[in-house]
Amino acid sequence: MTIAVEKVLYTARATAEGGRDGRTATDDGKLDVTVAPPKEMGGTGDGTNPEQLFAAGFASCFHSALKLVARKARQDSEGSTVTAVVGIGPINGGAGYGLEVALEVSLPGVERAAAEELVAKAHEVCPYSNATRGNLKFTLTVV
């Protein structure tokens, strides 16, 4: 199922040179990073990698969604955190690669059942969740 954006509110633009072993930067200069394969994948590990960038983006986006739904529900999201764990590995007998994502959410000021409900609602709101739903192994845990 394709999700159509009704109105684009913001567009990010980044350019990569050298793929997994090079440089990636946004057109506004706010992000400019050296990219290198991790040692676990035969690289030097001397830079960030696409999985780390994806994890950072997913965690930040999901946390914003969580704070939004918590505010609407009049719940305290103070001190909350979201940790994204992104794994990469072979799929289709080694014909390609795929990702898996686990989100670990902490809402210390909220009772567990309410926290689980907020996290489920955030998963419906978050653009990263909507973009990846049904496309990768996904685990969502309230810690």
N, CA, C and O atoms as a MOPAC input file, in Angstrom:
PM7 MOZYME 1SCF
protein

 N      0.83200 1    -1.17100 1     0.00000 1
 C      0.00000 1     0.00000 1     0.00000 1
 C      0.88800 1     1.25000 1     0.00000 1
 O      1.79100 1     1.37200 1     0.82700 1
 N      0.63800 1     2.14500 1    -0.89800 1
 C      1.38300 1     3.39400 1    -0.96900 1
 C      0.66500 1     4.46300 1    -0.16800 1
 O     -0.55000 1     4.63100 1    -0.28100 1
 N      1.42600 1     5.18400 1     0.64200 1
 C      0.87600 1     6.29100 1     1.42000 1
 C      1.16100 1     7.58000 1     0.65300 1
 O      2.31500 1     7.88200 1     0.34800 1
 N      0.12300 1     8.32900 1     0.34600 1
 C      0.29200 1     9.58400 1    -0.37700 1
 C      0.27200 1    10.75600 1     0.60500 1
 O     -0.64200 1    10.88000 1     1.42000 1
 N      1.27600 1    11.60100 1     0.51800 1
 C      1.31700 1    12.81300 1     1.33100 1
 C      0.35900 1    13.81100 1     0.69600 1
 O      0.43000 1    14.07100 1    -0.50500 1
 N     -0.52500 1    14.36200 1     1.49500 1
 C     -1.51600 1    15.31000 1     0.97500 1
 C     -0.89700 1    16.65700 1     0.61900 1
 O     -1.27900 1    17.27900 1    -0.37200 1
 N      0.05400 1    17.10100 1     1.42400 1
 C      0.71900 1    18.38100 1     1.19000 1
 C      2.11800 1    18.30200 1     1.79100 1
 O      2.25700 1    18.06700 1     2.99100 1
 N      3.14100 1    18.48900 1     0.99100 1
 C      4.51100 1    18.46200 1     1.48500 1
 C      4.76500 1    19.72900 1     2.29500 1
 O      4.62800 1    20.84200 1     1.78700 1
 N      5.13800 1    19.54600 1     3.56400 1
 C      5.40800 1    20.67800 1     4.45300 1
 C      6.88600 1    21.04400 1     4.50600 1
 O      7.23800 1    22.19000 1     4.78400 1
 N      7.74300 1    20.07300 1     4.23900 1
 C      9.18900 1    20.28300 1     4.29000 1
 C      9.84300 1    19.21400 1     3.45000 1
 O      9.36900 1    18.07900 1     3.39500 1
 N     10.92700 1    19.56900 1     2.79900 1
 C     11.68600 1    18.60800 1     2.00400 1
 C     13.14400 1    18.65500 1     2.43200 1
 O     13.76100 1    19.72000 1     2.43100 1
 N     13.69500 1    17.50900 1     2.79700 1
 C     15.11700 1    17.39800 1     3.12300 1
 C     15.84800 1    16.90200 1     1.88100 1
 O     15.31000 1    16.11800 1     1.09800 1
 N     17.06700 1    17.36700 1     1.71700 1
 C     17.85500 1    16.96000 1     0.56000 1
 C     19.27500 1    16.66200 1     1.03400 1
 O     19.92000 1    17.50100 1     1.66200 1
 N     19.74900 1    15.46400 1     0.72700 1
 C     21.10700 1    15.06500 1     1.09400 1
 C     21.76000 1    14.39200 1    -0.10500 1
 O     21.09500 1    13.72300 1    -0.89600 1
 N     23.06300 1    14.57800 1    -0.22800 1
 C     23.81100 1    13.98400 1    -1.32600 1
 C     24.93200 1    13.12500 1    -0.75200 1
 O     25.66400 1    13.54600 1     0.14400 1
 N     25.04900 1    11.91500 1    -1.28500 1
 C     26.11000 1    10.99400 1    -0.86900 1
 C     27.16500 1    10.91200 1    -1.96300 1
 O     26.84400 1    10.85400 1    -3.15000 1
 N     28.41400 1    10.90600 1    -1.55100 1
 C     29.55100 1    10.68800 1    -2.44200 1
 C     30.31700 1     9.50000 1    -1.89300 1
 O     30.79300 1     9.54500 1    -0.75900 1
 N     30.44400 1     8.45200 1    -2.66700 1
 C     31.20700 1     7.29300 1    -2.23200 1
 C     30.37900 1     6.21900 1    -1.55300 1
 O     30.93700 1     5.23400 1    -1.07000 1
 N     29.06300 1     6.37800 1    -1.50300 1
 C     28.20200 1     5.35300 1    -0.91100 1
 C     28.49400 1     5.13200 1     0.55500 1
 O     28.53800 1     6.08200 1     1.33700 1
 N     28.69500 1     3.87800 1     0.93200 1
 C     28.95100 1     3.52500 1     2.32100 1
 C     30.36200 1     3.87400 1     2.77300 1
 O     30.68900 1     3.70800 1     3.94800 1
 N     31.18800 1     4.34400 1     1.87900 1
 C     32.56500 1     4.68400 1     2.21400 1
 C     32.89500 1     6.02400 1     1.57200 1
 O     33.60200 1     6.09000 1     0.56700 1
 N     32.37100 1     7.09000 1     2.16900 1
 C     32.55900 1     8.41200 1     1.57500 1
 C     32.05300 1     9.51200 1     2.47800 1
 O     32.42600 1     9.60000 1     3.64800 1
 N     31.19600 1    10.35300 1     1.91800 1
 C     30.69500 1    11.52700 1     2.62900 1
 C     29.23400 1    11.72000 1     2.25500 1
 O     28.83500 1    11.49500 1     1.11200 1
 N     28.44100 1    12.14000 1     3.23500 1
 C     27.05000 1    12.48500 1     2.99600 1
 C     26.78100 1    13.82900 1     3.65000 1
 O     27.16800 1    14.06400 1     4.79400 1
 N     26.10800 1    14.71400 1     2.90800 1
 C     25.83300 1    16.05200 1     3.43300 1
 C     24.47700 1    16.53900 1     2.94700 1
 O     24.02200 1    16.18700 1     1.85900 1
 N     23.84000 1    17.36200 1     3.78500 1
 C     22.59100 1    18.00200 1     3.38400 1
 C     22.90200 1    19.27700 1     2.63000 1
 O     23.97300 1    19.86200 1     2.79300 1
 N     21.95800 1    19.70500 1     1.80200 1
 C     22.19500 1    20.89100 1     0.97700 1
 C     22.30100 1    22.16300 1     1.79100 1
 O     22.85800 1    23.14800 1     1.30700 1
 N     21.78100 1    22.17800 1     3.02400 1
 C     21.88100 1    23.37700 1     3.86600 1
 C     23.13000 1    23.37200 1     4.74600 1
 O     23.36200 1    24.32400 1     5.49000 1
 N     23.94100 1    22.30600 1     4.67000 1
 C     25.18400 1    22.22400 1     5.42600 1
 C     25.04100 1    21.84300 1     6.89500 1
 O     26.03600 1    21.79200 1     7.61800 1
 N     23.81500 1    21.57500 1     7.34500 1
 C     23.62200 1    21.24700 1     8.76300 1
 C     24.07200 1    19.83600 1     9.11900 1
 O     24.33900 1    19.54000 1    10.28400 1
 N     24.15500 1    18.97500 1     8.12500 1
 C     24.66500 1    17.62000 1     8.33500 1
 C     25.73800 1    17.38200 1     7.28200 1
 O     25.48900 1    17.53000 1     6.08500 1
 N     26.91700 1    17.01900 1     7.72900 1
 C     28.02200 1    16.73400 1     6.82100 1
 C     28.88900 1    15.69300 1     7.52000 1
 O     29.66800 1    16.02600 1     8.41200 1
 N     28.75400 1    14.45000 1     7.12000 1
 C     29.40100 1    13.36300 1     7.85100 1
 C     30.22800 1    12.46500 1     6.93700 1
 O     29.92100 1    12.26800 1     5.76100 1
 N     31.28500 1    11.93500 1     7.53100 1
 C     32.06100 1    10.88600 1     6.89000 1
 C     31.32300 1     9.58000 1     7.12000 1
 O     30.91200 1     9.27300 1     8.23900 1
 N     31.15900 1     8.81800 1     6.05500 1
 C     30.44800 1     7.54600 1     6.13100 1
 C     31.44500 1     6.42500 1     5.86200 1
 O     32.22900 1     6.49400 1     4.91600 1
 N     31.40700 1     5.39400 1     6.70000 1
 C     32.30300 1     4.25300 1     6.53600 1
 C     31.58800 1     2.99500 1     7.01800 1
 O     30.83400 1     3.03900 1     7.99100 1
 N     31.82200 1     1.87900 1     6.34100 1
 C     31.22400 1     0.63200 1     6.81000 1
 C     31.73300 1     0.28800 1     8.21200 1
 O     32.90000 1     0.52000 1     8.52900 1
 N     30.84600 1    -0.27000 1     9.05200 1
 C     31.29000 1    -0.68200 1    10.38500 1
 C     32.26400 1    -1.86000 1    10.27700 1
 O     32.28200 1    -2.57500 1     9.27600 1
 N     33.05900 1    -2.04500 1    11.30900 1
 C     34.01200 1    -3.15200 1    11.32300 1
 C     33.31600 1    -4.49400 1    11.12700 1
 O     33.87100 1    -5.40600 1    10.51500 1
 N     32.07100 1    -4.61000 1    11.66300 1
 C     31.32300 1    -5.87000 1    11.55600 1
 C     30.99200 1    -6.22500 1    10.10900 1
 O     30.66600 1    -7.37200 1     9.80200 1
 N     31.07900 1    -5.22700 1     9.21800 1
 C     30.79600 1    -5.46600 1     7.80400 1
 C     32.05400 1    -5.31100 1     6.95500 1
 O     31.97600 1    -5.09300 1     5.74600 1
 N     33.22400 1    -5.42800 1     7.60600 1
 C     34.48800 1    -5.39600 1     6.88900 1
 C     35.06100 1    -4.01800 1     6.65400 1
 O     36.03400 1    -3.87400 1     5.91400 1
 N     34.48300 1    -3.00400 1     7.26400 1
 C     34.96900 1    -1.63900 1     7.07700 1
 C     35.89000 1    -1.19900 1     8.18900 1
 O     36.24900 1    -1.97400 1     9.07600 1
 N     36.26300 1     0.06700 1     8.12100 1
 C     37.15600 1     0.63800 1     9.13200 1
 C     36.39200 1     1.08400 1    10.37000 1
 O     36.95400 1     1.12400 1    11.46400 1
 N     35.11200 1     1.42100 1    10.20700 1
 C     34.34200 1     1.94600 1    11.32200 1
 C     34.72600 1     3.36900 1    11.66900 1
 O     34.35800 1     3.87200 1    12.73100 1
 N     35.46400 1     4.02700 1    10.78100 1
 C     35.97200 1     5.37800 1    11.05200 1
 C     34.98500 1     6.49500 1    10.71500 1
 O     35.38400 1     7.65400 1    10.59900 1
 N     33.74800 1     6.17100 1    10.56200 1
 C     32.71800 1     7.17400 1    10.30100 1
 C     31.37800 1     6.62700 1    10.73500 1
 O     31.29000 1     5.51000 1    11.24300 1
 N     30.34300 1     7.40500 1    10.53700 1
 C     29.00800 1     6.90700 1    10.82100 1
 C     28.58700 1     6.00300 1     9.66600 1
 O     29.34500 1     5.83100 1     8.71000 1
 N     27.41200 1     5.43600 1     9.74000 1
 C     26.93300 1     4.58600 1     8.65200 1
 C     25.43100 1     4.80300 1     8.46600 1
 O     24.78100 1     5.36800 1     9.34600 1
 N     24.87700 1     4.37300 1     7.35400 1
 C     23.46100 1     4.60800 1     7.08700 1
 C     22.52600 1     4.05200 1     8.16900 1
 O     21.47500 1     4.63500 1     8.43500 1
 N     22.89600 1     2.95100 1     8.78200 1
 C     22.03800 1     2.37900 1     9.82100 1
 C     21.99500 1     3.27400 1    11.05900 1
 O     20.94100 1     3.42800 1    11.67700 1
 N     23.13600 1     3.86500 1    11.42400 1
 C     23.15300 1     4.80100 1    12.54800 1
 C     22.32100 1     6.04500 1    12.23300 1
 O     21.58300 1     6.53800 1    13.08600 1
 N     22.44400 1     6.54400 1    11.01700 1
 C     21.66700 1     7.72000 1    10.62500 1
 C     20.17300 1     7.40900 1    10.62400 1
 O     19.36600 1     8.23300 1    11.05500 1
 N     19.80500 1     6.23300 1    10.14500 1
 C     18.40200 1     5.81600 1    10.13900 1
 C     17.89300 1     5.65500 1    11.56900 1
 O     16.78100 1     6.07900 1    11.88400 1
 N     18.69700 1     5.04800 1    12.43100 1
 C     18.31100 1     4.87000 1    13.84100 1
 C     18.10800 1     6.22200 1    14.51500 1
 O     17.14300 1     6.40300 1    15.25800 1
 N     18.99400 1     7.16000 1    14.26900 1
 C     18.86900 1     8.49200 1    14.87000 1
 C     17.60900 1     9.18800 1    14.38400 1
 O     16.88400 1     9.78700 1    15.17800 1
 N     17.34300 1     9.11500 1    13.09200 1
 C     16.14200 1     9.73400 1    12.54200 1
 C     14.87600 1     9.09700 1    13.06300 1
 O     13.93200 1     9.79900 1    13.42400 1
 N     14.83900 1     7.76800 1    13.10900 1
 C     13.64800 1     7.05800 1    13.57800 1
 C     13.39200 1     7.37900 1    15.04800 1
 O     12.26000 1     7.67300 1    15.43000 1
 N     14.44100 1     7.32300 1    15.87500 1
 C     14.27900 1     7.60000 1    17.31100 1
 C     13.76000 1     9.01700 1    17.53700 1
 O     12.85100 1     9.22300 1    18.34100 1
 N     14.32500 1     9.98200 1    16.84200 1
 C     13.90500 1    11.38000 1    16.99900 1
 C     12.47400 1    11.58700 1    16.54300 1
 O     11.68500 1    12.23700 1    17.22900 1
 N     12.14400 1    11.04100 1    15.39800 1
 C     10.79800 1    11.20200 1    14.85000 1
 C      9.76300 1    10.51800 1    15.74300 1
 O      8.71700 1    11.09500 1    16.03900 1
 N     10.05400 1     9.29400 1    16.17000 1
 C      9.10500 1     8.57000 1    17.02200 1
 C      8.92700 1     9.28600 1    18.35600 1
 O      7.81800 1     9.33700 1    18.88700 1
 N     10.00900 1     9.84000 1    18.90000 1
 C      9.90900 1    10.54200 1    20.16900 1
 C      9.01200 1    11.78000 1    20.03600 1
 O      8.22600 1    12.08100 1    20.93500 1
 N      9.13200 1    12.48400 1    18.92400 1
 C      8.24400 1    13.63100 1    18.68400 1
 C      6.78500 1    13.18700 1    18.60000 1
 O      5.90000 1    13.84000 1    19.15400 1
 N      6.53700 1    12.07400 1    17.90800 1
 C      5.17000 1    11.54000 1    17.81300 1
 C      4.65300 1    11.15000 1    19.19300 1
 O      3.49200 1    11.39600 1    19.52100 1
 N      5.51100 1    10.54600 1    19.99300 1
 C      5.13400 1    10.13900 1    21.34400 1
 C      4.77500 1    11.34900 1    22.20300 1
 O      3.77000 1    11.33500 1    22.91400 1
 N      5.58900 1    12.38300 1    22.13500 1
 C      5.31600 1    13.59100 1    22.91300 1
 C      4.00800 1    14.24600 1    22.46800 1
 O      3.26900 1    14.78200 1    23.29500 1
 N      3.72300 1    14.20400 1    21.18100 1
 C      2.47500 1    14.75300 1    20.65500 1
 C      1.26300 1    14.01100 1    21.20900 1
 O      0.32600 1    14.63200 1    21.71000 1
 N      1.28000 1    12.68500 1    21.12000 1
 C      0.12000 1    11.92200 1    21.60000 1
 C      0.01200 1    11.99700 1    23.12100 1
 O     -1.09500 1    11.97800 1    23.65800 1
 N      1.13100 1    12.08100 1    23.81600 1
 C      1.09700 1    12.21600 1    25.27800 1
 C      0.47100 1    13.55500 1    25.67000 1
 O     -0.34800 1    13.62300 1    26.58600 1
 N      0.86400 1    14.61100 1    24.97000 1
 C      0.29900 1    15.93700 1    25.25600 1
 C     -1.21100 1    15.94300 1    25.02000 1
 O     -1.96800 1    16.47800 1    25.82900 1
 N     -1.64300 1    15.34600 1    23.91000 1
 C     -3.07800 1    15.29500 1    23.59800 1
 C     -3.84800 1    14.47900 1    24.62900 1
 O     -5.01100 1    14.76300 1    24.91200 1
 N     -3.19100 1    13.45800 1    25.19300 1
 C     -3.82500 1    12.61000 1    26.21700 1
 C     -3.62500 1    13.16800 1    27.62400 1
 O     -4.07700 1    12.57400 1    28.60200 1
 N     -2.95100 1    14.30400 1    27.72100 1
 C     -2.65700 1    14.94800 1    29.00300 1
 C     -1.86500 1    14.03100 1    29.93300 1
 O     -2.13200 1    13.91400 1    31.12900 1
 N     -0.87400 1    13.38600 1    29.31100 1
 C      0.03700 1    12.51400 1    30.04600 1
 C      1.40900 1    13.18000 1    30.08500 1
 O      1.75200 1    13.96800 1    29.20300 1
 N      2.18500 1    12.85900 1    31.10800 1
 C      3.50300 1    13.44500 1    31.32200 1
 C      4.56900 1    12.69100 1    30.52200 1
 O      4.84700 1    11.52300 1    30.79100 1
 N      5.15900 1    13.36800 1    29.54100 1
 C      6.22600 1    12.72000 1    28.76500 1
 C      7.61300 1    13.20200 1    29.19800 1
 O      8.61400 1    12.87400 1    28.56000 1
 N      7.67000 1    13.97800 1    30.27800 1
 C      8.95400 1    14.47300 1    30.78800 1
 C      9.88300 1    13.30000 1    31.12200 1
 O      9.47600 1    12.35000 1    31.79100 1
 N     11.10100 1    13.37400 1    30.66300 1
 C     12.07400 1    12.32300 1    30.94100 1
 C     11.95100 1    11.10400 1    30.03800 1
 O     12.68100 1    10.12900 1    30.21400 1
 N     11.03600 1    11.14600 1    29.07600 1
 C     10.86400 1    10.00100 1    28.17900 1
 C     12.03200 1     9.92100 1    27.19000 1
 O     12.66600 1    10.92600 1    26.86900 1
 N     12.29400 1     8.71300 1    26.72400 1
 C     13.33600 1     8.48700 1    25.71800 1
 C     12.86800 1     7.41900 1    24.74100 1
 O     12.02700 1     6.57800 1    25.05600 1
 N     13.43700 1     7.48100 1    23.55400 1
 C     13.21900 1     6.44200 1    22.54900 1
 C     14.58400 1     6.03400 1    22.01700 1
 O     15.35900 1     6.87600 1    21.56200 1
 N     14.86900 1     4.76400 1    22.07500 1
 C     16.10200 1     4.21600 1    21.52000 1
 C     15.73600 1     3.34800 1    20.33200 1
 O     14.91700 1     2.43600 1    20.45200 1
 N     16.33900 1     3.62700 1    19.18400 1
 C     16.11700 1     2.80800 1    17.98900 1
 C     17.32700 1     1.91500 1    17.77700 1
 O     18.46900 1     2.37500 1    17.80000 1
 N     17.06400 1     0.64900 1    17.57200 1
 C     18.10400 1    -0.33500 1    17.30900 1
 C     17.85900 1    -0.84500 1    15.88700 1
 O     16.84200 1    -1.48700 1    15.62300 1
 N     18.78600 1    -0.56200 1    14.97800 1
 C     18.62200 1    -0.92700 1    13.57400 1
 C     19.66500 1    -1.97200 1    13.20700 1
 O     20.86600 1    -1.75900 1    13.37300 1
 N     19.19300 1    -3.08800 1    12.71300 1
 C     20.08600 1    -4.15300 1    12.26300 1
 C     20.02700 1    -4.28700 1    10.75100 1
 O     18.99800 1    -4.01400 1    10.13300 1
 N     21.14100 1    -4.71000 1    10.16000 1
 C     21.21300 1    -4.95900 1     8.72300 1
 C     21.74800 1    -6.35700 1     8.51300 1
 O     22.63200 1    -6.81000 1     9.24000 1
 N     21.21600 1    -7.03300 1     7.52600 1
 C     21.69700 1    -8.37300 1     7.22200 1
 C     21.16100 1    -8.85800 1     5.89700 1
 O     20.28300 1    -8.23200 1     5.30300 1
 N     21.69500 1    -9.98700 1     5.43000 1
 C     21.29500 1   -10.51400 1     4.12600 1
 C     19.84700 1   -11.01600 1     4.12300 1
 O     19.33800 1   -11.51000 1     5.13000 1
 N     19.21100 1   -10.87600 1     2.97800 1
 C     17.86000 1   -11.42000 1     2.74700 1
 C     17.87600 1   -12.20100 1     1.43900 1
 O     18.81800 1   -12.09700 1     0.65300 1
 N     16.84300 1   -12.96800 1     1.21900 1
 C     16.67800 1   -13.72200 1    -0.03200 1
 C     17.91000 1   -14.55100 1    -0.38100 1
 O     18.38800 1   -14.53400 1    -1.51500 1
 N     18.41200 1   -15.27700 1     0.61900 1
 C     19.56400 1   -16.13600 1     0.38500 1
 C     20.83200 1   -15.37600 1     0.03300 1
 O     21.71000 1   -15.91000 1    -0.64600 1
 N     20.93200 1   -14.14800 1     0.48500 1
 C     22.12000 1   -13.35600 1     0.22300 1
 C     22.04300 1   -12.52400 1    -1.04500 1
 O     23.03300 1   -11.91000 1    -1.44300 1
 N     20.85800 1   -12.49400 1    -1.69400 1
 C     20.70600 1   -11.72500 1    -2.93000 1
 C     20.58700 1   -10.23000 1    -2.68400 1
 O     20.67400 1    -9.43600 1    -3.62100 1
 N     20.39200 1    -9.84600 1    -1.44800 1
 C     20.26900 1    -8.43500 1    -1.10600 1
 C     20.39000 1    -8.26800 1     0.39500 1
 O     20.72800 1    -9.21200 1     1.10900 1
 N     20.11700 1    -7.08000 1     0.86400 1
 C     20.18100 1    -6.78500 1     2.29200 1
 C     18.87000 1    -6.16700 1     2.75400 1
 O     18.16400 1    -5.51700 1     1.98200 1
 N     18.56100 1    -6.37900 1     4.01600 1
 C     17.36400 1    -5.80700 1     4.60900 1
 C     17.66800 1    -5.25500 1     5.98800 1
 O     18.74000 1    -5.47900 1     6.55000 1
 N     16.69900 1    -4.53000 1     6.51700 1
 C     16.82800 1    -3.93500 1     7.83700 1
 C     15.79500 1    -4.51500 1     8.78400 1
 O     14.74500 1    -4.99800 1     8.35800 1
 N     16.10000 1    -4.46200 1    10.06500 1
 C     15.11600 1    -4.71800 1    11.10500 1
 C     15.26700 1    -3.61900 1    12.13900 1
 O     16.36200 1    -3.10000 1    12.35900 1
 N     14.14300 1    -3.26600 1    12.78000 1
 C     14.13000 1    -2.15600 1    13.71600 1
 C     13.46500 1    -2.57500 1    15.01500 1
 O     12.42100 1    -3.22700 1    15.01000 1
 N     14.07700 1    -2.19700 1    16.12100 1
 C     13.46500 1    -2.34800 1    17.44100 1
 C     13.48700 1    -0.97100 1    18.09000 1
 O     14.52600 1    -0.31200 1    18.14400 1
 N     12.32500 1    -0.54500 1    18.58300 1
 C     12.24800 1     0.70000 1    19.33600 1
 C     12.01300 1     0.36200 1    20.79600 1
 O     11.12600 1    -0.42100 1    21.13400 1
 N     12.82500 1     0.96700 1    21.65700 1
 C     12.70200 1     0.79200 1    23.10200 1
 C     12.28900 1     2.14100 1    23.67300 1
 O     13.03500 1     3.11600 1    23.58000 1
 N     11.09200 1     2.19400 1    24.26800 1
 C     10.51800 1     3.45700 1    24.71900 1
 C     10.40100 1     3.47700 1    26.23200 1
 O      9.88100 1     2.54400 1    26.84400 1
 N     10.89100 1     4.55300 1    26.82400 1
 C     10.78700 1     4.75000 1    28.26400 1
 C      9.90900 1     5.96200 1    28.53100 1
 O     10.17300 1     7.04800 1    28.01600 1
 N      8.87100 1     5.78100 1    29.32900 1
 C      7.96700 1     6.85600 1    29.76600 1
 C      7.86300 1     6.76600 1    31.28000 1
 O      6.86300 1     6.27300 1    31.80100 1
 N      8.88300 1     7.23600 1    31.99800 1
 C      8.93500 1     7.02400 1    33.44900 1
 C      7.80100 1     7.66500 1    34.23800 1
 O      7.49700 1     7.20400 1    35.33800 1
 N      7.16900 1     8.70400 1    33.72000 1
 C      6.11100 1     9.37200 1    34.46500 1
 C      4.72000 1     8.84600 1    34.18700 1
 O      3.73200 1     9.44500 1    34.61100 1
 N      4.62900 1     7.72000 1    33.47200 1
 C      3.32600 1     7.21300 1    33.04300 1
 C      3.18100 1     5.74600 1    33.44800 1
 O      4.10700 1     4.95100 1    33.29200 1
 N      2.01600 1     5.40600 1    33.96600 1
 C      1.71900 1     4.01100 1    34.33500 1
 C      1.83700 1     3.12200 1    33.09300 1
 O      1.51100 1     3.55400 1    31.98700 1
 N      2.29600 1     1.89400 1    33.27200 1
 C      2.65800 1     1.02200 1    32.15200 1
 C      1.54900 1     0.84500 1    31.11500 1
 O      1.81200 1     0.97300 1    29.91900 1
 N      0.33200 1     0.55800 1    31.53200 1
 C     -0.75200 1     0.33900 1    30.57100 1
 C     -1.00100 1     1.59100 1    29.74100 1
 O     -1.21300 1     1.50600 1    28.53100 1
 N     -0.97700 1     2.74800 1    30.38600 1
 C     -1.16000 1     4.01300 1    29.66700 1
 C      0.01700 1     4.27100 1    28.73300 1
 O     -0.16900 1     4.76000 1    27.61900 1
 N      1.22900 1     3.94200 1    29.18300 1
 C      2.42500 1     4.12000 1    28.35400 1
 C      2.33100 1     3.25100 1    27.09800 1
 O      2.65100 1     3.71000 1    26.00100 1
 N      1.89800 1     2.01400 1    27.25500 1
 C      1.76200 1     1.12100 1    26.10000 1
 C      0.73600 1     1.66200 1    25.11000 1
 O      0.92600 1     1.54800 1    23.89900 1
 N     -0.34200 1     2.24600 1    25.60900 1
 C     -1.35900 1     2.83500 1    24.74200 1
 C     -0.79400 1     4.04800 1    23.99400 1
 O     -1.04400 1     4.21100 1    22.80000 1
 N     -0.04000 1     4.89200 1    24.68700 1
 C      0.57400 1     6.05100 1    24.04100 1
 C      1.57300 1     5.62700 1    22.96900 1
 O      1.62700 1     6.22400 1    21.89400 1
 N      2.35200 1     4.61300 1    23.25800 1
 C      3.34100 1     4.11800 1    22.30500 1
 C      2.64700 1     3.56300 1    21.05900 1
 O      3.10300 1     3.79200 1    19.93900 1
 N      1.55300 1     2.83800 1    21.25500 1
 C      0.79700 1     2.30500 1    20.11100 1
 C      0.24100 1     3.45100 1    19.26100 1
 O      0.26800 1     3.37900 1    18.03200 1
 N     -0.25500 1     4.49200 1    19.89900 1
 C     -0.77000 1     5.65600 1    19.16200 1
 C      0.35800 1     6.38100 1    18.43000 1
 O      0.18300 1     6.81100 1    17.29000 1
 N      1.49900 1     6.51600 1    19.07100 1
 C      2.64700 1     7.16100 1    18.42800 1
 C      3.07200 1     6.38400 1    17.18600 1
 O      3.49300 1     6.97500 1    16.19200 1
 N      2.96100 1     5.06900 1    17.24500 1
 C      3.32600 1     4.21500 1    16.10700 1
 C      2.39800 1     4.46000 1    14.91600 1
 O      2.79500 1     4.25700 1    13.76900 1
 N      1.18600 1     4.88800 1    15.17900 1
 C      0.24200 1     5.20700 1    14.10400 1
 C      0.50800 1     6.59500 1    13.51400 1
 O      0.16200 1     6.84900 1    12.36100 1
 N      1.11600 1     7.49200 1    14.28900 1
 C      1.33700 1     8.88700 1    13.89400 1
 C      2.70400 1     9.09900 1    13.24600 1
 O      2.82700 1     9.89900 1    12.31900 1
 N      3.71600 1     8.40300 1    13.71300 1
 C      5.10100 1     8.63500 1    13.29300 1
 C      5.30400 1     8.36400 1    11.79000 1
 O      4.95900 1     7.28500 1    11.30800 1
 N      5.85700 1     9.33100 1    11.05300 1
 C      6.12000 1     9.12900 1     9.63500 1
 C      7.06700 1     7.95100 1     9.33800 1
 O      6.88300 1     7.24900 1     8.34400 1
 N      8.06700 1     7.73700 1    10.18600 1
 C      8.96600 1     6.60000 1     9.97200 1
 C      8.21000 1     5.28300 1    10.15000 1
 O      8.41200 1     4.34500 1     9.37900 1
 N      7.34600 1     5.20700 1    11.15500 1
 C      6.53500 1     4.00600 1    11.35500 1
 C      5.64400 1     3.77000 1    10.14500 1
 O      5.52400 1     2.64500 1     9.65800 1
 N      5.01900 1     4.84300 1     9.66500 1
 C      4.13800 1     4.71000 1     8.50400 1
 C      4.90500 1     4.29300 1     7.25700 1
 O      4.39300 1     3.52400 1     6.44400 1
 N      6.11900 1     4.78900 1     7.09700 1
 C      6.92000 1     4.46100 1     5.91900 1
 C      7.42300 1     3.02400 1     5.92900 1
 O      7.59600 1     2.42100 1     4.87000 1
 N      7.65800 1     2.47300 1     7.11300 1
 C      8.26500 1     1.14200 1     7.19400 1
 C      7.26700 1     0.03700 1     7.52600 1
 O      7.60200 1    -1.14300 1     7.41700 1
 N      6.06200 1     0.39200 1     7.92500 1
 C      5.07100 1    -0.60700 1     8.35700 1
 C      4.87800 1    -1.69100 1     7.30000 1
 O      4.56100 1    -1.40900 1     6.14500 1
 N      5.07700 1    -2.92800 1     7.72300 1
 C      4.88800 1    -4.06600 1     6.82900 1
 C      6.07100 1    -4.34100 1     5.92000 1
 O      6.02700 1    -5.27400 1     5.11700 1
 N      7.13000 1    -3.54500 1     6.03100 1
 C      8.27500 1    -3.71100 1     5.13700 1
 C      9.51200 1    -4.28400 1     5.80700 1
 O     10.48500 1    -4.61500 1     5.13100 1
 N      9.48600 1    -4.40500 1     7.13200 1
 C     10.64100 1    -4.95000 1     7.83500 1
 C     10.19100 1    -5.52000 1     9.16700 1
 O      9.09600 1    -5.22700 1     9.64500 1
 N     11.05000 1    -6.33500 1     9.75900 1
 C     10.76600 1    -6.85500 1    11.09200 1
 C     10.85100 1    -5.67900 1    12.06000 1
 O     11.84500 1    -4.95400 1    12.09000 1
 N      9.79000 1    -5.50200 1    12.85300 1
 C      9.69400 1    -4.34600 1    13.73300 1
 C      9.25100 1    -4.79400 1    15.11400 1
 O      8.28900 1    -5.55100 1    15.25200 1
 N      9.95700 1    -4.32400 1    16.13700 1
 C      9.61400 1    -4.63200 1    17.53200 1
 C      9.48000 1    -3.31800 1    18.28800 1
 O     10.32700 1    -2.43300 1    18.16800 1
 N      8.41500 1    -3.20100 1    19.06400 1
 C      8.15900 1    -1.99200 1    19.84300 1
 C      7.98300 1    -2.40400 1    21.28000 1
 O      7.07400 1    -3.17000 1    21.60200 1
 N      8.85700 1    -1.89500 1    22.16900 1
 C      8.85500 1    -2.30900 1    23.55800 1
 C      8.83800 1    -1.10800 1    24.49700 1
 O      9.59600 1    -0.15600 1    24.31100 1
 N      7.96700 1    -1.15800 1    25.50700 1
 C      7.99900 1    -0.16100 1    26.57400 1
 C      8.91400 1    -0.72500 1    27.65000 1
 O      8.67700 1    -1.81100 1    28.17800 1
 N      9.96900 1     0.03400 1    27.97100 1
 C     10.94400 1    -0.45400 1    28.97100 1
 C     10.76900 1     0.27000 1    30.28500 1
 O     11.49400 1    -0.00300 1    31.24200 1

